[in-house]
PDB file of C-alpha atoms and ligand atoms in Angstrom:
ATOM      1  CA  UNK A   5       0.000   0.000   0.000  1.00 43.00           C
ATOM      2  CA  UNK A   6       1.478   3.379  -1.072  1.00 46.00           C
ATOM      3  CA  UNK A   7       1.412   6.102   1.690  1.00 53.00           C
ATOM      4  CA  UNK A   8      -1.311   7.983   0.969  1.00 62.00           C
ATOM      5  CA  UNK A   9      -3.850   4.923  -0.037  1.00 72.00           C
ATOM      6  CA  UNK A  10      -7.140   5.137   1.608  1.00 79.00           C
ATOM      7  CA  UNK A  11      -7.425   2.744   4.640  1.00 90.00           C
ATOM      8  CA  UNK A  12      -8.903  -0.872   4.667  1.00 91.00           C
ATOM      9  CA  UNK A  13     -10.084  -0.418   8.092  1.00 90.00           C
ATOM     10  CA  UNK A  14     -12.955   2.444   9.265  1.00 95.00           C
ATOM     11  CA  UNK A  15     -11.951   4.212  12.708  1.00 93.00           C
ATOM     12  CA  UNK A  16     -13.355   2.579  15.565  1.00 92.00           C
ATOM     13  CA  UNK A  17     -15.186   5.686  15.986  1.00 93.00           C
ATOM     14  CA  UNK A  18     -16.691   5.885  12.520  1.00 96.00           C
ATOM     15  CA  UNK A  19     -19.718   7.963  12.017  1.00 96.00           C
ATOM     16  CA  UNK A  20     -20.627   7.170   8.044  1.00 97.00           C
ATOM     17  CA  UNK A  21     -23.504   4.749   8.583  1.00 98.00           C
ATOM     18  CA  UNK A  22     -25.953   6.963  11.255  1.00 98.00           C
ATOM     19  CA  UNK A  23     -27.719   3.865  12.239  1.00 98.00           C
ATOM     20  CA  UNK A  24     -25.143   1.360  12.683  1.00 98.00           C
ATOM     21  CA  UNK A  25     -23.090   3.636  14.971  1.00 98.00           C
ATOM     22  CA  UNK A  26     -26.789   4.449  17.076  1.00 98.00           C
ATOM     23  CA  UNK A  27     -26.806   0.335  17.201  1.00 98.00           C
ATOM     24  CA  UNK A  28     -23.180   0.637  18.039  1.00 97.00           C
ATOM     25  CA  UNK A  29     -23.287   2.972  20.427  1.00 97.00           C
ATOM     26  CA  UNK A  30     -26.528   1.334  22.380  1.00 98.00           C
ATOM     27  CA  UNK A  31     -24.958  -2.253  22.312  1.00 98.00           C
ATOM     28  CA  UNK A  32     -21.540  -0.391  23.857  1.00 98.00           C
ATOM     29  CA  UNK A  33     -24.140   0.631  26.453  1.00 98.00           C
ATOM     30  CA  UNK A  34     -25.827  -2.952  26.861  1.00 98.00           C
ATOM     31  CA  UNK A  35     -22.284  -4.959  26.888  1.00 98.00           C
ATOM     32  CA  UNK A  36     -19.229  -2.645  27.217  1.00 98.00           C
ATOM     33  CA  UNK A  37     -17.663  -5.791  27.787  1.00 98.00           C
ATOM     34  CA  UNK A  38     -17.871  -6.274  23.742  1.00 98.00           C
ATOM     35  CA  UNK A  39     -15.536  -5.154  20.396  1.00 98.00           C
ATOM     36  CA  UNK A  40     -18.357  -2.671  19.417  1.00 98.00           C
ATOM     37  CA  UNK A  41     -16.734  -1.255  16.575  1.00 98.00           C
ATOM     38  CA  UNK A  42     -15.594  -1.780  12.990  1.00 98.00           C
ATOM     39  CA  UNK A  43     -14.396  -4.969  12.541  1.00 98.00           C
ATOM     40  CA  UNK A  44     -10.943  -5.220  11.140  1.00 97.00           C
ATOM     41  CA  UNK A  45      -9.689  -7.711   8.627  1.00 98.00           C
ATOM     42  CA  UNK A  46      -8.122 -11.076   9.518  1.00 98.00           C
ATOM     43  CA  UNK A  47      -5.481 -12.889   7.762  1.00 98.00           C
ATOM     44  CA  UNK A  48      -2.577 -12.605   5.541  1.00 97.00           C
ATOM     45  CA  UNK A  49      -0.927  -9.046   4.065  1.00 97.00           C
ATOM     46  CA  UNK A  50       0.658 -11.565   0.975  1.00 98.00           C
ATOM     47  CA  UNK A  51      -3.050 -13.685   0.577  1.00 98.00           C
ATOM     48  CA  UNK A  52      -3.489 -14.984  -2.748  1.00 98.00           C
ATOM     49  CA  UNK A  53      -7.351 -15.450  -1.088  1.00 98.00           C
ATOM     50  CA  UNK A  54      -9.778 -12.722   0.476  1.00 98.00           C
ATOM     51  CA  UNK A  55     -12.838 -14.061   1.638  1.00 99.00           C
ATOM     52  CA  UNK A  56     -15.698 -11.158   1.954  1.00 98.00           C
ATOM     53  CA  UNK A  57     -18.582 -11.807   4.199  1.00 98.00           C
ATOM     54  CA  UNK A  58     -21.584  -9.349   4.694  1.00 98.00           C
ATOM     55  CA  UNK A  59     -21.327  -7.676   7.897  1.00 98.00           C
ATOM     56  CA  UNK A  60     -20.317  -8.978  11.952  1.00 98.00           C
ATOM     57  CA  UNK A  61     -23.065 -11.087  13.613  1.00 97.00           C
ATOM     58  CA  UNK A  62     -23.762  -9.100  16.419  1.00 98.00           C
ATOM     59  CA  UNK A  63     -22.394 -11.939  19.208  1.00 97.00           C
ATOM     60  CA  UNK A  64     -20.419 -13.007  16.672  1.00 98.00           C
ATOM     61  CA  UNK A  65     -17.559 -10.564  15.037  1.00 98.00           C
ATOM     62  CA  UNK A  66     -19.159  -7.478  17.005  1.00 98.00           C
ATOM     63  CA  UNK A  67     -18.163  -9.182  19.768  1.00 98.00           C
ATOM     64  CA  UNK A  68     -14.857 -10.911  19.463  1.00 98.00           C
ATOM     65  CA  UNK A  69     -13.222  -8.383  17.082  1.00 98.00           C
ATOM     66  CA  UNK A  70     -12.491 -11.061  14.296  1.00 98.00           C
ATOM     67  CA  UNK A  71     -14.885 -11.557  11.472  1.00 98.00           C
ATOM     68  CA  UNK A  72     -16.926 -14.669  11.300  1.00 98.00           C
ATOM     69  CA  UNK A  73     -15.616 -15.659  15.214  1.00 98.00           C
ATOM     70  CA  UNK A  74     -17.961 -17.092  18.301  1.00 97.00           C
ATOM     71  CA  UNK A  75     -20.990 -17.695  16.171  1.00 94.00           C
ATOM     72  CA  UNK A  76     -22.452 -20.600  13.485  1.00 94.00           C
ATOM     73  CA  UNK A  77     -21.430 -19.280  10.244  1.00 97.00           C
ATOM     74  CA  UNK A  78     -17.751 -18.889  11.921  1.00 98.00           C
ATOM     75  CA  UNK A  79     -17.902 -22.883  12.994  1.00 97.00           C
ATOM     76  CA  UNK A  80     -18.408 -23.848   9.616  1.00 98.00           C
ATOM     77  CA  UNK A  81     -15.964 -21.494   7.874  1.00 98.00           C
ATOM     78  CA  UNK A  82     -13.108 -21.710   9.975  1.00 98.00           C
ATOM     79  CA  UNK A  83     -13.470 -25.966  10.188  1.00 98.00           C
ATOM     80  CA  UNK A  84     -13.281 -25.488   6.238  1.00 98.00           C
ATOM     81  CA  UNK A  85     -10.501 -23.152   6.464  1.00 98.00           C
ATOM     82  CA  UNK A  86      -8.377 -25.797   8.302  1.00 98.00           C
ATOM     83  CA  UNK A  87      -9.791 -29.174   5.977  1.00 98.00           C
ATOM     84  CA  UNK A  88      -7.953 -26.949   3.103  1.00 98.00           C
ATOM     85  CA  UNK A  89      -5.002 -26.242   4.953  1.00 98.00           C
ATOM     86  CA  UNK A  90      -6.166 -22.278   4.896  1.00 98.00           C
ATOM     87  CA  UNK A  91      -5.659 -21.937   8.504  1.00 98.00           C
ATOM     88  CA  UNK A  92      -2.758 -23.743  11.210  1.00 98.00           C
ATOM     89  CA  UNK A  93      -3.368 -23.803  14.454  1.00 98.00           C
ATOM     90  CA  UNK A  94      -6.810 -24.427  15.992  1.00 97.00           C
ATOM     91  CA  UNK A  95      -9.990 -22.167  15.673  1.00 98.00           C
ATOM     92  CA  UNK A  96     -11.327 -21.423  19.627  1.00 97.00           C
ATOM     93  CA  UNK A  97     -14.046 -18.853  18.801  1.00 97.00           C
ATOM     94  CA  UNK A  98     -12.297 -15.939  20.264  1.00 98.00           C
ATOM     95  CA  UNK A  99      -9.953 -14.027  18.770  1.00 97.00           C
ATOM     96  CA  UNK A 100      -6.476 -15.020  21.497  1.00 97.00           C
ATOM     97  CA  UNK A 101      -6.847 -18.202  19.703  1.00 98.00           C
ATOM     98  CA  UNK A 102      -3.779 -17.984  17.882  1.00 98.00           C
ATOM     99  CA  UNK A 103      -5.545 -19.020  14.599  1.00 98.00           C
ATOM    100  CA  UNK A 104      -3.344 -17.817  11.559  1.00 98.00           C
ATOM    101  CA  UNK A 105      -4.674 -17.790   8.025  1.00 98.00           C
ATOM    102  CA  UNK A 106      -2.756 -19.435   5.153  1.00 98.00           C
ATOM    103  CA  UNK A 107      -2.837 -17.536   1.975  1.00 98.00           C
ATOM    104  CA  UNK A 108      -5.889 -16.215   3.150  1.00 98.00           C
ATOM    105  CA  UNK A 109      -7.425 -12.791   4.525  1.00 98.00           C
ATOM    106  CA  UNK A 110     -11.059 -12.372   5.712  1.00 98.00           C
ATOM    107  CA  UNK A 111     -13.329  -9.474   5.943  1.00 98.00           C
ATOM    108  CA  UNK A 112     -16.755  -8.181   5.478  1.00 98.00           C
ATOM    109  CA  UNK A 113     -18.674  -5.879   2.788  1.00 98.00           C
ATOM    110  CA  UNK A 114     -20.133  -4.001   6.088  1.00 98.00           C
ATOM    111  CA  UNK A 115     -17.527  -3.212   8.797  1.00 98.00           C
ATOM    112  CA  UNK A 116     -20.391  -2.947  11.729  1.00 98.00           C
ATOM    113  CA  UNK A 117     -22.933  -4.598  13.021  1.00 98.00           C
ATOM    114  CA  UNK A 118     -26.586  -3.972  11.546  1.00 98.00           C
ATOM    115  CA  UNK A 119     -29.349  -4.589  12.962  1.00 98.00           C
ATOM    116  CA  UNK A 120     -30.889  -7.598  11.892  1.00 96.00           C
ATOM    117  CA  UNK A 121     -28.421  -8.457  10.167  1.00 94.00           C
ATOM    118  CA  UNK A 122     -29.113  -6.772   7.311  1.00 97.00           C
ATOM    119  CA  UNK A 123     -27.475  -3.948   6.634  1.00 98.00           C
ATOM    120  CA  UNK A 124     -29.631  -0.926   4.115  1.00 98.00           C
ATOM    121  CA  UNK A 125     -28.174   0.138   0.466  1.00 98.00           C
ATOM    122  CA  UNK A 126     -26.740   3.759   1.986  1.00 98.00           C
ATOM    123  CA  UNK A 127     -24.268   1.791   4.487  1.00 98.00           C
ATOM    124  CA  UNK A 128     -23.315  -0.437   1.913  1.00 98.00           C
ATOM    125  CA  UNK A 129     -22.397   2.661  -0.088  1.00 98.00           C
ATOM    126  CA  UNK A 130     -21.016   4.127   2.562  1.00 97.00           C
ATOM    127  CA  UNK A 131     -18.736   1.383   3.198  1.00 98.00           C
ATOM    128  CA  UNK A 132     -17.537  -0.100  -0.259  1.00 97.00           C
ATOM    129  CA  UNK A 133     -14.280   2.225   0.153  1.00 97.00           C
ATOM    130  CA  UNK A 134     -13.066   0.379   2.829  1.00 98.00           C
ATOM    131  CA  UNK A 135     -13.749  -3.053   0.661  1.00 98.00           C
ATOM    132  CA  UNK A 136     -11.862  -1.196  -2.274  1.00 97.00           C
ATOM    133  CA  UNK A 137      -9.140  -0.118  -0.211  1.00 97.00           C
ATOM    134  CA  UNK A 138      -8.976  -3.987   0.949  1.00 98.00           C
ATOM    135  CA  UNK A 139      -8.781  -5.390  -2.762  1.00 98.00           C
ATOM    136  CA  UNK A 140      -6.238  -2.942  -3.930  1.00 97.00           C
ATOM    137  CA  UNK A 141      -3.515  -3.232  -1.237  1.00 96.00           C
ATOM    138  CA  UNK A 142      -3.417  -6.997  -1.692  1.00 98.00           C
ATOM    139  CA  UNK A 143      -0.674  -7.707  -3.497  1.00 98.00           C
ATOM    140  CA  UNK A 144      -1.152 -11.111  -4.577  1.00 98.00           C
ATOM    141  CA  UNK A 145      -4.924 -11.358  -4.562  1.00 98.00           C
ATOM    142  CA  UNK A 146      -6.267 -13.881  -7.007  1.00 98.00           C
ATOM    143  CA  UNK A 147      -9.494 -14.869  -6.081  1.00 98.00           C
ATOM    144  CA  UNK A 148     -12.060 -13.573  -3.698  1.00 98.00           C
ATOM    145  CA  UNK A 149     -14.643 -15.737  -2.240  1.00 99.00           C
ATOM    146  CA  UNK A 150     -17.641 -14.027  -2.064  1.00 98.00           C
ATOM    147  CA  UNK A 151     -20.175 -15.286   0.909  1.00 98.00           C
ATOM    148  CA  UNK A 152     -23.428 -14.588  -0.547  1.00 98.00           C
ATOM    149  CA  UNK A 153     -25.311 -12.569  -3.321  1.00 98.00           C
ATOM    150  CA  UNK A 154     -24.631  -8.943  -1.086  1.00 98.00           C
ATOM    151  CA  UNK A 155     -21.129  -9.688  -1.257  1.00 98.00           C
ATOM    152  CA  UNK A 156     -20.564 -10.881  -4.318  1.00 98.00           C
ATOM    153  CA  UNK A 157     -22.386  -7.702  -5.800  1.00 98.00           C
ATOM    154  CA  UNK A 158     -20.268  -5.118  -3.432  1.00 98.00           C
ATOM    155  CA  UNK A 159     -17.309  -6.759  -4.570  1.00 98.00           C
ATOM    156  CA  UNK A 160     -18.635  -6.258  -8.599  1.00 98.00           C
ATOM    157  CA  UNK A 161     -19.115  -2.353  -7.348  1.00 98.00           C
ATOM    158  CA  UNK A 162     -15.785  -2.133  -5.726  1.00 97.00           C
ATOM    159  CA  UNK A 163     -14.422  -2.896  -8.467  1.00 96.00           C
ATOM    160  CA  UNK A 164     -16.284  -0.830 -10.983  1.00 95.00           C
ATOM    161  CA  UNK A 165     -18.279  -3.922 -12.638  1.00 95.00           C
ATOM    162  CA  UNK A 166     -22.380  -3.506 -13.154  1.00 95.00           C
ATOM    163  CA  UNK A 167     -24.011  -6.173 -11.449  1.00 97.00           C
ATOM    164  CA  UNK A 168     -25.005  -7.302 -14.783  1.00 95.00           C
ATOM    165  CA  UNK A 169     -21.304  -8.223 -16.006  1.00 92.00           C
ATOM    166  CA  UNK A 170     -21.464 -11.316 -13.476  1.00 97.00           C
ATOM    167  CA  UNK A 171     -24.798 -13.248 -11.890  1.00 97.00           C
ATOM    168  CA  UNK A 172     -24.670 -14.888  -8.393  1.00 98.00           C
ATOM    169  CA  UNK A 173     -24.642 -18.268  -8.517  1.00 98.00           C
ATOM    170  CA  UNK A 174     -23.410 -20.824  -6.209  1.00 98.00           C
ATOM    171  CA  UNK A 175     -20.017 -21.886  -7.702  1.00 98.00           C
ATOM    172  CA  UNK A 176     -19.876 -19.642 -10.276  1.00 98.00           C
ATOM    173  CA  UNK A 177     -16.376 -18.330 -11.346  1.00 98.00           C
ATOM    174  CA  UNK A 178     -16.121 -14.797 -12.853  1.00 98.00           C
ATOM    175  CA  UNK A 179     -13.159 -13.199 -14.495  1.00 97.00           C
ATOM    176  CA  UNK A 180     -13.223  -9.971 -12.921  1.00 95.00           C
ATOM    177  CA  UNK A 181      -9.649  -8.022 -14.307  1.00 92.00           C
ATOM    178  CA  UNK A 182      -6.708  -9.752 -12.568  1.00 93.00           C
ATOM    179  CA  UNK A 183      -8.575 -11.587 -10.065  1.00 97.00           C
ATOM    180  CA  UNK A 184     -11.535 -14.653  -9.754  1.00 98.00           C
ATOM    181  CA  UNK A 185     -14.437 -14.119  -8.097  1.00 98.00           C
ATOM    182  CA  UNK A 186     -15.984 -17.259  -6.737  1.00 98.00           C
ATOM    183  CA  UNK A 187     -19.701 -17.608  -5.438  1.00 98.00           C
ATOM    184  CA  UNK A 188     -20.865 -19.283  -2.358  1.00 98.00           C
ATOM    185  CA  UNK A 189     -24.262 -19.058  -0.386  1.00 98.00           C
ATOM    186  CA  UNK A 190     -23.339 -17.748   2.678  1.00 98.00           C
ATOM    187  CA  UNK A 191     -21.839 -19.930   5.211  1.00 98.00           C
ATOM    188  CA  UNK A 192     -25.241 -18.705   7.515  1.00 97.00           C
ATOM    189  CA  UNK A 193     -27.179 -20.908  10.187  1.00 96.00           C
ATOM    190  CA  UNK A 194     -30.051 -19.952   7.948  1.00 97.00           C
ATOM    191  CA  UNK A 195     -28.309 -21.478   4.784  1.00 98.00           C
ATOM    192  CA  UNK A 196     -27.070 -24.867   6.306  1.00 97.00           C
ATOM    193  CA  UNK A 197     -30.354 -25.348   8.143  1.00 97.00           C
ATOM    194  CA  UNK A 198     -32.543 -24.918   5.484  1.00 98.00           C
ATOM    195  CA  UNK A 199     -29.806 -27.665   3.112  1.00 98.00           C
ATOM    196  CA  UNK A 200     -29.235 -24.403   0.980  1.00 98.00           C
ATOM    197  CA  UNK A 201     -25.815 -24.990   1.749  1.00 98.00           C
ATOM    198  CA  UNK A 202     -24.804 -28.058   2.878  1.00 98.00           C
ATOM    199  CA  UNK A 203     -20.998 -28.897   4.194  1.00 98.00           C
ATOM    200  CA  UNK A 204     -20.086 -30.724   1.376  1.00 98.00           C
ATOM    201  CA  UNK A 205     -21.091 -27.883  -0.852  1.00 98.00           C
ATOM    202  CA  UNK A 206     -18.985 -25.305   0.975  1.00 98.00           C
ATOM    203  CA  UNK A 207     -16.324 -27.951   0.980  1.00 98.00           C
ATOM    204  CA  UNK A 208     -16.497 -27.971  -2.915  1.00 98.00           C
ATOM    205  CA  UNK A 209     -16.147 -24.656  -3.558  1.00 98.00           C
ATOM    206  CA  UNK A 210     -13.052 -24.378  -1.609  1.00 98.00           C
ATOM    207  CA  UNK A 211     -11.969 -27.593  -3.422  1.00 98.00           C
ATOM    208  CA  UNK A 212     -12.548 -25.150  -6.528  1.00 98.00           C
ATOM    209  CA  UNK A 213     -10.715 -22.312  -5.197  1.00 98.00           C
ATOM    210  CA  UNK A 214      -7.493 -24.417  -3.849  1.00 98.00           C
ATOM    211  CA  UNK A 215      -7.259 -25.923  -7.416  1.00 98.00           C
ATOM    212  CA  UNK A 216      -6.960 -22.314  -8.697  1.00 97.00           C
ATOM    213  CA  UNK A 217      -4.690 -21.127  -6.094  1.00 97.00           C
ATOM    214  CA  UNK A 218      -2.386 -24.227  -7.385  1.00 96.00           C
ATOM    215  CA  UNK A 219      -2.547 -23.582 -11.059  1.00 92.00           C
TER     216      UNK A 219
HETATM  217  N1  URA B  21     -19.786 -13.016  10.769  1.00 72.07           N
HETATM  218  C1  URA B  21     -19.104 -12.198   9.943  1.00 72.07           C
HETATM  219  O1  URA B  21     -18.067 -11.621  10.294  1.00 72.07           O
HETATM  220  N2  URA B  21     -19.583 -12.021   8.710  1.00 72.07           N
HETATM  221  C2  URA B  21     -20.673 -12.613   8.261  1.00 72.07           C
HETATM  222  O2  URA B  21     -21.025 -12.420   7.098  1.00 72.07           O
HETATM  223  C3  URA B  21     -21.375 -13.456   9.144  1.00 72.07           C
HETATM  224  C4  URA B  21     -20.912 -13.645  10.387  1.00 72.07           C
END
């Protein structure tokens, strides 16, 4: 990253999204105990891999200050992380864990907590620099995994693509300039409840992506 880039990470204090810092600022209240603030990126500087999620689970990331750590979706990522040799060490749910990421960084397309999980258009917007700022200081990104449709279509606007150029689609590999972009359904309680995603299809995709890491 040159000196002047714009950051990958929001201030802890960022005011850009109204209502996410009212929901920060009333969960600081309710567990001041808790991260409460933008989550910051996990992984590897030199990753050849960024996965984006959507935004922290509020006992989840919010929480623990590491994206996707202490709740479901987390469990299921991280175990996948290791099965592909994307992670040493072993994954504890808090962030002292000493997990490292192989070849591999991890963040969100929303930095803070929404409400409901479900972040509004405006904070997306509002956010996408810090995802830009992400996918240009990587030096030796190749492929981002994309957790879901909201990711996969902040990524295409990060990086200047209409949503048109590429559809989501679970396993669907897009030639996006110099880098992949790989679809999954989100890694979600929702999603492996329901059999929308199932284990074995996560596990595929990542067979998919380590395949193009090697090539
Ligand atoms: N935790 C995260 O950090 N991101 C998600 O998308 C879901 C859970």
């Amino acid at each position: 990253m040159t000196l002047n880039a714009p950051s990958p990470t929001p201030d802890a204090d960022c005011g850009l999204c109204p209502r996410l810092k009212a929901y920060r600022d009333q969960n600081r209240a309710a567990h001041p105990d808790w991260f409460n603030a933008p989550v910051p990126c996990f992984g590897q500087e030199s990753a050849e891999l960024l996965i984006v999620g959507l935004a922290p689970g509020v006992t989840g990331a919010n929480r623990t200050a590491r994206p996707f750590t202490g709740d479901w979706a987390g469990d299921l990522l991280y175990a996948t992380l290791d099965k592909f040799g994307l992670s040493s060490g072993t994954y504890g749910q808090h962030k002292d864990d000493g997990l490292q990421l192989v070849n591999t960084m991890i963040t969100n397309a929303v930095r803070c907590v929404p409400p409901q999980n479900k972040p509004i258009g405006a904070e997306m917007n509002a956010c996408r620099g810090f995802l830009k700022a992400r996918l240009d200081s990587l030096p030796n990104l190749k492929i981002v995994l994309s957790l879901g449709k909201i990711s996969h279509d902040n990524v295409l606007r990060a990086n200047g693509q209409k949503l048109s150029q590429a559809k989501f689609a679970h396993g669907a590999c897009h030639k996006i300039g110099d880098i992949t972009l790989i679809d999954s359904y989100h890694c979600s309680r929702y999603n492996t409840n329901t059999r929308r995603l199932t284990p074995q299809m996560f596990e595929d995709v990542f067979a998919l992506i380590t395949q193009k890491l090697a090539q």
